[in-house]
Amino acid sequence: MDAPDEPGIGTVLAHAGSHPRDHWGFVNPPVYRGSTVVFPDVDTMSANAQRYQYGRIRNPSSEALCEAIAGLEQAQGTVLTPSGLSACTFAMLSVLGAGDHFLVPDNVYAPVRDFCDGAARRFGIETTYYDPLIGAGIDALFRPNTRAVFTESPGSHTFELPDLPAIAQAARRRDALVLMDNTWATPLYLKPLVLGVDISILAATKYVAGHSDALLGTVSANSRAWARVAAFHKQLGMHVGPDDITLALRGLRTMELRLQRHQDSALRIARWLERQPQVAKVLHPALESHPQHALWKRDFAGASGVFSFVTAEAPFEAVKAMLDGMDLFALGRSWGGFESLAMTLDPRVIRSATPWTEPGHLVRLQVGLEDADDLIADLSRGLARFQARARGTART
Ligand SMILES: *Cc1c(COP(=O)(O)O)cnc(C)c1O
């Protein structure tokens, strides 16, 4: 039998960035702690003619992770930043400057919005928030000084899916770059650069590290953007410690297995929630009921384990009764780890360009690696508390 042309994703993840012969045969690169790197002679030093020159710029740990992520994202290159948020802000500042205009979706990860309204504005970058469902209509929002468009798919908390190729095409006609936060799908389930995006960003804190024990960001760029990303990374002196990189490399090896489990359990729970009377709507792109389900099928190879649902109309006390009493779903803002989490927030207080009109309360779930039956039982008890409190408060 002929060997397949392309190795499968499990094979890729098991070996990406791995060069055992560089480390005496040990399969994992050791944790290289190092600022100083010494040179054998003046000529080598003057010409920078050796593989490593200084710890801040590159070491065997960072090189392994960058090579692995660049391969997965099909990028020309990848740089590391100390958190997912810093990956977003770093990517923006690598391509934007004073006097530039920036387009950002209204459902963007909220701290990115804080940055746009705060530091970016102070640096002379003006942001316009757009309807994530605008598609090719984004063309009307371009100004002569629009240099970049930010995208996130699905949007944080509310899970709308933008038409990425349509937005990318419009941007390319205007000579603007497209950035994308690809944290939810990871490059296993979506390849932004193949769809026309120029810079793909991961909060590797989430599914790459995968164990809630490290913060890390990655920024991967195509040939249009790579020179600027690489130069700005060097100029800023951006650096990530080798321990966090090692945790991310370890997480990467099992990422496909974990994502598969997150995907299966989350979809099962989403379908179960759709049938519960206390639930008005489930916001999960892989559900046939999702308004942009067709885009998900067209662009994505899978779905991860984070989604939201909107409760039936009830006093907020009912949501508190549900979430405060959960056994397995802890209250937490992050996701991508092995453990299940829940949180609630009101999209109305974040948005400025598009209305949020759902009368119920939004609950976001990160479905962890626990057994789905146990998670459903936990949610079932929670929804019973929701209902009891909703009835109780209605009576008083
Ligand atoms: C968590 C998150 C980030 C930020 O990652 P940190 O490592 O926590 O800074 C960025 N984008 C999205 C979509 C996220 O969920």
Tab-separated table of C-alpha atoms and ligand atoms in Angstrom:
chain	number	residue	atom	x	y	z
A	1	MET	CA	0.000	0.000	0.000
A	2	ASP	CA	1.222	3.481	-0.805
A	3	ALA	CA	1.919	5.753	2.132
A	4	PRO	CA	-0.483	8.739	2.249
A	5	ASP	CA	0.999	11.989	0.891
A	6	GLU	CA	0.164	13.993	4.004
A	7	PRO	CA	0.583	12.509	7.485
A	8	GLY	CA	-2.545	12.553	9.663
A	9	ILE	CA	-2.964	15.181	12.361
A	10	GLY	CA	-2.160	12.752	15.179
A	11	THR	CA	1.166	11.974	13.520
A	12	VAL	CA	1.873	15.660	12.956
A	13	LEU	CA	1.141	16.555	16.595
A	14	ALA	CA	3.272	13.709	17.933
A	15	HIS	CA	6.355	14.987	16.113
A	16	ALA	CA	5.871	18.687	15.291
A	17	GLY	CA	8.935	20.748	16.202
A	18	SER	CA	10.660	17.671	17.582
A	19	HIS	CA	14.340	17.018	16.779
A	20	PRO	CA	15.617	14.391	19.240
A	21	ARG	CA	19.072	14.189	17.621
A	22	ASP	CA	19.636	17.836	18.616
A	23	HIS	CA	19.246	16.795	22.271
A	24	TRP	CA	21.296	13.583	22.506
A	25	GLY	CA	18.253	11.536	21.463
A	26	PHE	CA	15.914	12.714	24.242
A	27	VAL	CA	12.506	13.062	22.595
A	28	ASN	CA	11.649	16.317	24.383
A	29	PRO	CA	13.881	19.379	24.211
A	30	PRO	CA	15.154	20.135	27.705
A	31	VAL	CA	14.036	23.363	29.384
A	32	TYR	CA	16.694	25.716	28.053
A	33	ARG	CA	17.168	28.440	30.651
A	34	GLY	CA	19.420	30.992	29.158
A	35	SER	CA	20.084	34.625	28.524
A	36	THR	CA	23.769	34.439	27.601
A	37	VAL	CA	24.985	32.488	24.606
A	38	VAL	CA	28.730	32.519	23.965
A	39	PHE	CA	30.620	32.519	20.682
A	40	PRO	CA	33.862	30.695	19.840
A	41	ASP	CA	35.591	33.718	18.272
A	42	VAL	CA	35.137	37.351	17.198
A	43	ASP	CA	34.403	36.508	13.575
A	44	THR	CA	31.516	34.200	14.506
A	45	MET	CA	30.152	36.794	16.923
A	46	SER	CA	30.455	39.710	14.493
A	47	ALA	CA	28.707	37.767	11.734
A	48	ASN	CA	26.137	36.229	14.131
A	49	ALA	CA	27.187	33.041	12.408
A	50	GLN	CA	25.804	30.501	14.862
A	51	ARG	CA	22.354	29.055	15.432
A	52	TYR	CA	21.657	30.906	18.695
A	53	GLN	CA	22.914	34.362	19.646
A	54	TYR	CA	20.986	35.522	22.687
A	55	GLY	CA	18.305	33.899	24.859
A	56	ARG	CA	15.706	36.593	24.318
A	57	ILE	CA	15.684	36.155	20.582
A	58	ARG	CA	15.579	32.401	20.136
A	59	ASN	CA	16.409	29.252	22.032
A	60	PRO	CA	15.756	25.548	21.377
A	61	SER	CA	12.544	25.646	23.466
A	62	SER	CA	10.926	28.557	21.639
A	63	GLU	CA	12.156	27.252	18.307
A	64	ALA	CA	10.409	23.892	18.817
A	65	LEU	CA	7.027	25.464	19.634
A	66	CYS	CA	7.265	28.095	16.894
A	67	GLU	CA	8.095	25.452	14.314
A	68	ALA	CA	5.189	23.268	15.448
A	69	ILE	CA	2.599	26.074	15.449
A	70	ALA	CA	3.809	27.545	12.150
A	71	GLY	CA	3.378	24.106	10.579
A	72	LEU	CA	-0.168	23.722	11.922
A	73	GLU	CA	-1.197	27.244	10.882
A	74	GLN	CA	0.557	26.841	7.500
A	75	ALA	CA	2.348	30.093	8.263
A	76	GLN	CA	5.658	31.489	7.123
A	77	GLY	CA	6.568	31.967	10.763
A	78	THR	CA	5.289	32.089	14.350
A	79	VAL	CA	6.320	34.186	17.353
A	80	LEU	CA	5.419	33.647	21.024
A	81	THR	CA	3.971	36.162	23.461
A	82	PRO	CA	3.378	35.886	27.223
A	83	SER	CA	-0.436	35.534	26.987
A	84	GLY	CA	-3.249	35.252	24.479
A	85	LEU	CA	-4.239	38.858	25.015
A	86	SER	CA	-0.684	40.046	24.425
A	87	ALA	CA	-0.708	38.006	21.193
A	88	CYS	CA	-3.780	39.970	20.045
A	89	THR	CA	-2.392	43.383	21.018
A	90	PHE	CA	1.100	42.565	19.743
A	91	ALA	CA	-0.294	41.450	16.363
A	92	MET	CA	-2.253	44.701	16.022
A	93	LEU	CA	0.681	46.916	16.886
A	94	SER	CA	2.943	45.039	14.500
A	95	VAL	CA	0.805	46.203	11.551
A	96	LEU	CA	-0.853	49.450	12.782
A	97	GLY	CA	0.487	52.888	13.641
A	98	ALA	CA	-0.565	56.462	14.379
A	99	GLY	CA	-3.212	57.711	11.962
A	100	ASP	CA	-4.411	54.226	10.990
A	101	HIS	CA	-7.986	53.004	11.056
A	102	PHE	CA	-8.853	49.514	12.323
A	103	LEU	CA	-12.022	47.422	11.920
A	104	VAL	CA	-12.976	45.157	14.850
A	105	PRO	CA	-16.039	42.898	15.260
A	106	ASP	CA	-18.571	43.962	17.873
A	107	ASN	CA	-18.456	40.516	19.531
A	108	VAL	CA	-14.657	40.505	19.949
A	109	TYR	CA	-13.011	39.119	23.110
A	110	ALA	CA	-13.733	42.016	25.478
A	111	PRO	CA	-10.143	42.745	26.641
A	112	VAL	CA	-9.207	43.324	22.972
A	113	ARG	CA	-11.886	45.979	22.910
A	114	ASP	CA	-10.434	47.553	26.070
A	115	PHE	CA	-7.090	47.766	24.284
A	116	CYS	CA	-8.619	49.372	21.184
A	117	ASP	CA	-10.475	51.950	23.296
A	118	GLY	CA	-7.466	52.528	25.560
A	119	ALA	CA	-3.838	52.156	24.513
A	120	ALA	CA	-4.495	51.833	20.767
A	121	ARG	CA	-6.484	55.068	20.731
A	122	ARG	CA	-3.733	56.776	22.762
A	123	PHE	CA	-1.264	55.662	20.081
A	124	GLY	CA	-3.428	57.289	17.386
A	125	ILE	CA	-5.177	54.157	16.082
A	126	GLU	CA	-8.891	54.640	15.498
A	127	THR	CA	-11.226	51.623	15.807
A	128	THR	CA	-14.646	51.100	14.224
A	129	TYR	CA	-16.698	48.173	15.549
A	130	TYR	CA	-18.571	46.229	12.897
A	131	ASP	CA	-21.444	43.762	12.844
A	132	PRO	CA	-19.748	40.320	12.786
A	133	LEU	CA	-22.360	39.182	10.228
A	134	ILE	CA	-21.537	42.015	7.833
A	135	GLY	CA	-19.740	39.735	5.327
A	136	ALA	CA	-18.781	41.408	2.051
A	137	GLY	CA	-20.684	44.505	3.230
A	138	ILE	CA	-17.605	45.372	5.272
A	139	ASP	CA	-16.350	47.067	2.109
A	140	ALA	CA	-18.483	50.123	2.953
A	141	LEU	CA	-16.605	50.615	6.241
A	142	PHE	CA	-13.156	50.958	4.691
A	143	ARG	CA	-11.502	54.356	4.709
A	144	PRO	CA	-8.358	55.340	2.838
A	145	ASN	CA	-6.392	54.794	6.077
A	146	THR	CA	-7.931	51.408	7.049
A	147	ARG	CA	-4.883	49.180	7.441
A	148	ALA	CA	-6.265	46.090	9.147
A	149	VAL	CA	-9.387	44.106	10.033
A	150	PHE	CA	-9.665	41.986	13.155
A	151	THR	CA	-11.793	38.816	13.123
A	152	GLU	CA	-12.729	36.176	15.640
A	153	SER	CA	-14.746	33.072	14.834
A	154	PRO	CA	-16.972	32.276	16.543
A	155	GLY	CA	-17.285	35.541	18.481
A	156	SER	CA	-16.592	35.407	22.220
A	157	HIS	CA	-19.659	34.476	24.319
A	158	THR	CA	-22.287	34.888	21.569
A	159	PHE	CA	-20.807	32.567	18.921
A	160	GLU	CA	-21.719	34.337	15.681
A	161	LEU	CA	-19.645	33.176	12.701
A	162	PRO	CA	-18.325	35.794	10.293
A	163	ASP	CA	-17.949	35.023	6.586
A	164	LEU	CA	-14.154	34.975	6.758
A	165	PRO	CA	-13.328	34.560	3.037
A	166	ALA	CA	-15.716	37.423	2.149
A	167	ILE	CA	-14.114	39.718	4.727
A	168	ALA	CA	-10.623	38.676	3.645
A	169	GLN	CA	-11.403	39.360	-0.023
A	170	ALA	CA	-12.777	42.821	0.755
A	171	ALA	CA	-9.701	43.609	2.847
A	172	ARG	CA	-7.289	42.430	0.179
A	173	ARG	CA	-8.944	44.660	-2.441
A	174	ARG	CA	-8.327	47.577	-0.048
A	175	ASP	CA	-4.767	46.489	0.672
A	176	ALA	CA	-5.562	45.933	4.355
A	177	LEU	CA	-4.360	42.970	6.428
A	178	VAL	CA	-6.706	40.545	8.184
A	179	LEU	CA	-5.984	39.328	11.713
A	180	MET	CA	-7.846	36.479	13.308
A	181	ASP	CA	-8.178	35.151	16.837
A	182	ASN	CA	-8.260	31.396	16.131
A	183	THR	CA	-8.305	30.287	19.769
A	184	TRP	CA	-11.700	28.535	19.654
A	185	ALA	CA	-11.154	26.289	16.634
A	186	THR	CA	-7.372	25.976	16.883
A	187	PRO	CA	-5.531	25.207	13.618
A	188	LEU	CA	-6.831	21.637	13.928
A	189	TYR	CA	-10.364	22.745	13.089
A	190	LEU	CA	-9.750	25.950	11.119
A	191	LYS	CA	-6.847	27.189	8.997
A	192	PRO	CA	-7.331	30.975	8.783
A	193	LEU	CA	-4.350	31.598	6.500
A	194	VAL	CA	-5.833	29.220	3.926
A	195	LEU	CA	-9.062	31.273	3.983
A	196	GLY	CA	-7.237	34.529	3.221
A	197	VAL	CA	-6.362	35.728	6.731
A	198	ASP	CA	-2.820	37.161	7.079
A	199	ILE	CA	-2.158	36.762	10.806
A	200	SER	CA	-3.600	33.968	12.977
A	201	ILE	CA	-3.530	34.374	16.746
A	202	LEU	CA	-3.899	31.695	19.421
A	203	ALA	CA	-4.355	32.045	23.143
A	204	ALA	CA	-2.223	28.913	23.590
A	205	THR	CA	-3.282	29.239	27.230
A	206	LYS	CA	-6.434	27.449	26.155
A	207	TYR	CA	-6.344	24.255	24.075
A	208	VAL	CA	-2.615	24.135	23.264
A	209	ALA	CA	-1.392	24.184	26.874
A	210	GLY	CA	-4.704	22.529	27.737
A	211	HIS	CA	-4.213	22.033	31.472
A	212	SER	CA	-4.973	25.447	33.021
A	213	ASP	CA	-1.392	25.774	34.173
A	214	ALA	CA	0.218	28.240	31.749
A	215	LEU	CA	-0.454	31.490	29.893
A	216	LEU	CA	0.944	31.841	26.385
A	217	GLY	CA	0.119	33.370	23.011
A	218	THR	CA	1.177	32.623	19.439
A	219	VAL	CA	1.130	34.902	16.392
A	220	SER	CA	1.515	33.214	12.999
A	221	ALA	CA	1.811	35.173	9.769
A	222	ASN	CA	1.830	34.586	6.022
A	223	SER	CA	4.404	36.079	3.669
A	224	ARG	CA	2.489	39.384	3.443
A	225	ALA	CA	2.781	40.038	7.175
A	226	TRP	CA	5.661	37.935	8.487
A	227	ALA	CA	8.494	40.466	8.065
A	228	ARG	CA	6.597	43.053	10.114
A	229	VAL	CA	5.602	40.566	12.828
A	230	ALA	CA	9.143	39.201	13.180
A	231	ALA	CA	10.749	42.661	13.255
A	232	PHE	CA	8.305	44.063	15.817
A	233	HIS	CA	8.757	41.007	18.055
A	234	LYS	CA	12.482	41.618	18.116
A	235	GLN	CA	12.126	45.364	18.638
A	236	LEU	CA	9.742	44.948	21.588
A	237	GLY	CA	11.955	42.388	23.304
A	238	MET	CA	9.019	39.984	23.636
A	239	HIS	CA	10.009	36.753	25.423
A	240	VAL	CA	8.331	33.715	26.974
A	241	GLY	CA	9.987	31.608	29.677
A	242	PRO	CA	11.044	28.051	28.787
A	243	ASP	CA	8.831	26.388	31.419
A	244	ASP	CA	5.638	27.706	29.867
A	245	ILE	CA	6.867	26.741	26.415
A	246	THR	CA	7.562	23.219	27.636
A	247	LEU	CA	4.024	22.980	29.048
A	248	ALA	CA	2.614	24.133	25.695
A	249	LEU	CA	4.706	21.566	23.802
A	250	ARG	CA	3.509	18.848	26.155
A	251	GLY	CA	-0.101	19.937	25.662
A	252	LEU	CA	0.285	19.972	21.902
A	253	ARG	CA	1.054	16.246	21.772
A	254	THR	CA	-2.411	15.322	23.083
A	255	MET	CA	-4.367	18.203	21.595
A	256	GLU	CA	-6.217	16.156	18.980
A	257	LEU	CA	-7.367	13.595	21.548
A	258	ARG	CA	-8.501	16.267	23.975
A	259	LEU	CA	-10.277	18.319	21.309
A	260	GLN	CA	-12.111	15.251	20.077
A	261	ARG	CA	-13.432	14.629	23.583
A	262	HIS	CA	-14.280	18.334	24.138
A	263	GLN	CA	-16.097	18.317	20.801
A	264	ASP	CA	-18.100	15.123	21.390
A	265	SER	CA	-19.153	16.010	24.931
A	266	ALA	CA	-19.961	19.653	24.135
A	267	LEU	CA	-22.118	18.708	21.168
A	268	ARG	CA	-23.930	16.054	23.177
A	269	ILE	CA	-24.581	18.523	25.982
A	270	ALA	CA	-25.627	21.249	23.514
A	271	ARG	CA	-28.190	18.908	21.931
A	272	TRP	CA	-29.456	17.893	25.367
A	273	LEU	CA	-29.780	21.544	26.424
A	274	GLU	CA	-31.811	22.306	23.299
A	275	ARG	CA	-34.490	19.957	24.637
A	276	GLN	CA	-34.727	21.511	28.120
A	277	PRO	CA	-37.669	23.841	28.823
A	278	GLN	CA	-35.462	26.199	30.906
A	279	VAL	CA	-33.301	26.849	27.837
A	280	ALA	CA	-34.469	29.341	25.200
A	281	LYS	CA	-31.595	28.954	22.751
A	282	VAL	CA	-28.252	27.148	22.430
A	283	LEU	CA	-25.446	29.052	20.678
A	284	HIS	CA	-23.213	26.342	19.221
A	285	PRO	CA	-22.063	26.568	15.568
A	286	ALA	CA	-22.191	22.796	15.012
A	287	LEU	CA	-25.920	22.683	15.816
A	288	GLU	CA	-28.215	22.715	12.798
A	289	SER	CA	-30.212	25.439	14.596
A	290	HIS	CA	-27.244	27.862	14.595
A	291	PRO	CA	-27.946	30.728	12.138
A	292	GLN	CA	-24.475	30.417	10.549
A	293	HIS	CA	-24.303	26.620	10.663
A	294	ALA	CA	-23.714	26.560	6.880
A	295	LEU	CA	-20.575	28.712	7.282
A	296	TRP	CA	-19.331	26.408	10.014
A	297	LYS	CA	-19.767	23.416	7.728
A	298	ARG	CA	-18.055	25.204	4.873
A	299	ASP	CA	-15.012	26.532	6.768
A	300	PHE	CA	-14.414	24.397	9.874
A	301	ALA	CA	-13.248	20.803	10.296
A	302	GLY	CA	-14.664	20.511	13.819
A	303	ALA	CA	-15.967	22.328	16.874
A	304	SER	CA	-14.312	22.714	20.243
A	305	GLY	CA	-15.852	22.531	23.689
A	306	VAL	CA	-17.007	26.074	24.446
A	307	PHE	CA	-20.493	27.378	23.737
A	308	SER	CA	-23.271	29.382	25.326
A	309	PHE	CA	-26.951	29.060	25.951
A	310	VAL	CA	-29.665	31.581	26.682
A	311	THR	CA	-32.014	30.733	29.522
A	312	ALA	CA	-35.762	31.092	29.456
A	313	GLU	CA	-36.893	34.433	30.807
A	314	ALA	CA	-36.465	34.481	34.580
A	315	PRO	CA	-35.074	36.732	37.307
A	316	PHE	CA	-31.253	36.664	37.474
A	317	GLU	CA	-31.624	35.023	40.904
A	318	ALA	CA	-32.558	31.833	39.037
A	319	VAL	CA	-29.223	31.831	37.153
A	320	LYS	CA	-27.397	32.341	40.435
A	321	ALA	CA	-29.285	29.421	41.992
A	322	MET	CA	-28.230	27.237	39.070
A	323	LEU	CA	-24.541	28.214	38.868
A	324	ASP	CA	-23.799	28.643	42.589
A	325	GLY	CA	-24.779	25.045	43.263
A	326	MET	CA	-22.895	23.273	40.461
A	327	ASP	CA	-20.656	20.370	41.488
A	328	LEU	CA	-18.551	19.917	38.332
A	329	PHE	CA	-18.917	23.208	36.431
A	330	ALA	CA	-16.768	25.628	38.449
A	331	LEU	CA	-17.196	29.365	37.995
A	332	GLY	CA	-14.278	30.499	35.871
A	333	ARG	CA	-13.527	32.830	32.978
A	334	SER	CA	-10.934	30.788	31.123
A	335	TRP	CA	-11.361	27.621	29.087
A	336	GLY	CA	-9.415	25.011	27.158
A	337	GLY	CA	-8.316	23.103	30.255
A	338	PHE	CA	-9.398	19.617	31.325
A	339	GLU	CA	-12.027	20.888	33.753
A	340	SER	CA	-15.535	22.166	33.070
A	341	LEU	CA	-16.353	25.802	33.726
A	342	ALA	CA	-19.358	28.080	33.578
A	343	MET	CA	-19.807	31.810	33.571
A	344	THR	CA	-22.500	34.342	32.858
A	345	LEU	CA	-22.336	37.812	31.369
A	346	ASP	CA	-24.574	40.365	29.669
A	347	PRO	CA	-23.509	41.078	26.048
A	348	ARG	CA	-25.526	44.314	26.192
A	349	VAL	CA	-22.899	46.015	28.356
A	350	ILE	CA	-20.083	45.151	25.915
A	351	ARG	CA	-21.525	45.886	22.441
A	352	SER	CA	-21.769	49.192	20.644
A	353	ALA	CA	-22.482	48.391	16.963
A	354	THR	CA	-25.072	45.612	17.139
A	355	PRO	CA	-27.975	45.128	19.549
A	356	TRP	CA	-28.297	42.071	21.790
A	357	THR	CA	-32.006	41.455	22.226
A	358	GLU	CA	-32.260	38.029	23.881
A	359	PRO	CA	-34.572	38.388	26.877
A	360	GLY	CA	-32.999	35.454	28.767
A	361	HIS	CA	-29.615	35.287	30.492
A	362	LEU	CA	-26.461	34.148	28.720
A	363	VAL	CA	-24.522	31.246	30.257
A	364	ARG	CA	-21.232	30.129	28.722
A	365	LEU	CA	-19.953	26.615	29.288
A	366	GLN	CA	-16.499	25.172	28.820
A	367	VAL	CA	-17.086	21.454	28.560
A	368	GLY	CA	-14.105	19.662	30.064
A	369	LEU	CA	-12.857	16.100	29.893
A	370	GLU	CA	-15.152	14.710	32.591
A	371	ASP	CA	-17.699	12.062	31.511
A	372	ALA	CA	-20.508	13.742	29.611
A	373	ASP	CA	-23.143	11.813	31.598
A	374	ASP	CA	-21.831	13.331	34.832
A	375	LEU	CA	-21.823	16.818	33.304
A	376	ILE	CA	-25.388	16.404	32.060
A	377	ALA	CA	-26.486	15.259	35.522
A	378	ASP	CA	-24.823	18.346	37.044
A	379	LEU	CA	-26.571	20.614	34.524
A	380	SER	CA	-29.860	18.827	35.032
A	381	ARG	CA	-29.756	19.504	38.777
A	382	GLY	CA	-28.746	23.102	37.995
A	383	LEU	CA	-31.695	23.638	35.674
A	384	ALA	CA	-34.019	22.214	38.329
A	385	ARG	CA	-32.673	24.820	40.787
A	386	PHE	CA	-33.147	27.460	38.088
A	387	GLN	CA	-36.757	26.468	37.658
A	388	ALA	CA	-37.487	26.274	41.375
A	389	ARG	CA	-36.055	29.737	41.960
A	390	ALA	CA	-37.758	31.210	38.898
A	391	ARG	CA	-41.121	29.909	40.163
A	392	GLY	CA	-40.388	31.006	43.733
A	393	THR	CA	-39.477	34.565	42.778
A	394	ALA	CA	-42.410	34.793	40.379
A	395	ARG	CA	-44.792	33.972	43.234
A	396	THR	CA	-43.386	36.549	45.666
B	1	LIG	C1	-8.741	33.719	26.690
B	1	LIG	C2	-8.774	34.363	25.372
B	1	LIG	C3	-7.775	35.247	24.988
B	1	LIG	C4	-6.698	35.694	25.924
B	1	LIG	O1	-5.859	34.686	26.360
B	1	LIG	P1	-4.995	34.864	27.695
B	1	LIG	O2	-3.928	33.880	27.558
B	1	LIG	O3	-5.938	34.623	28.827
B	1	LIG	O4	-4.485	36.275	27.706
B	1	LIG	C5	-7.817	35.762	23.706
B	1	LIG	N1	-8.803	35.440	22.858
B	1	LIG	C6	-9.796	34.599	23.193
B	1	LIG	C7	-10.847	34.275	22.202
B	1	LIG	C8	-9.812	34.042	24.463
B	1	LIG	O5	-10.819	33.240	24.816
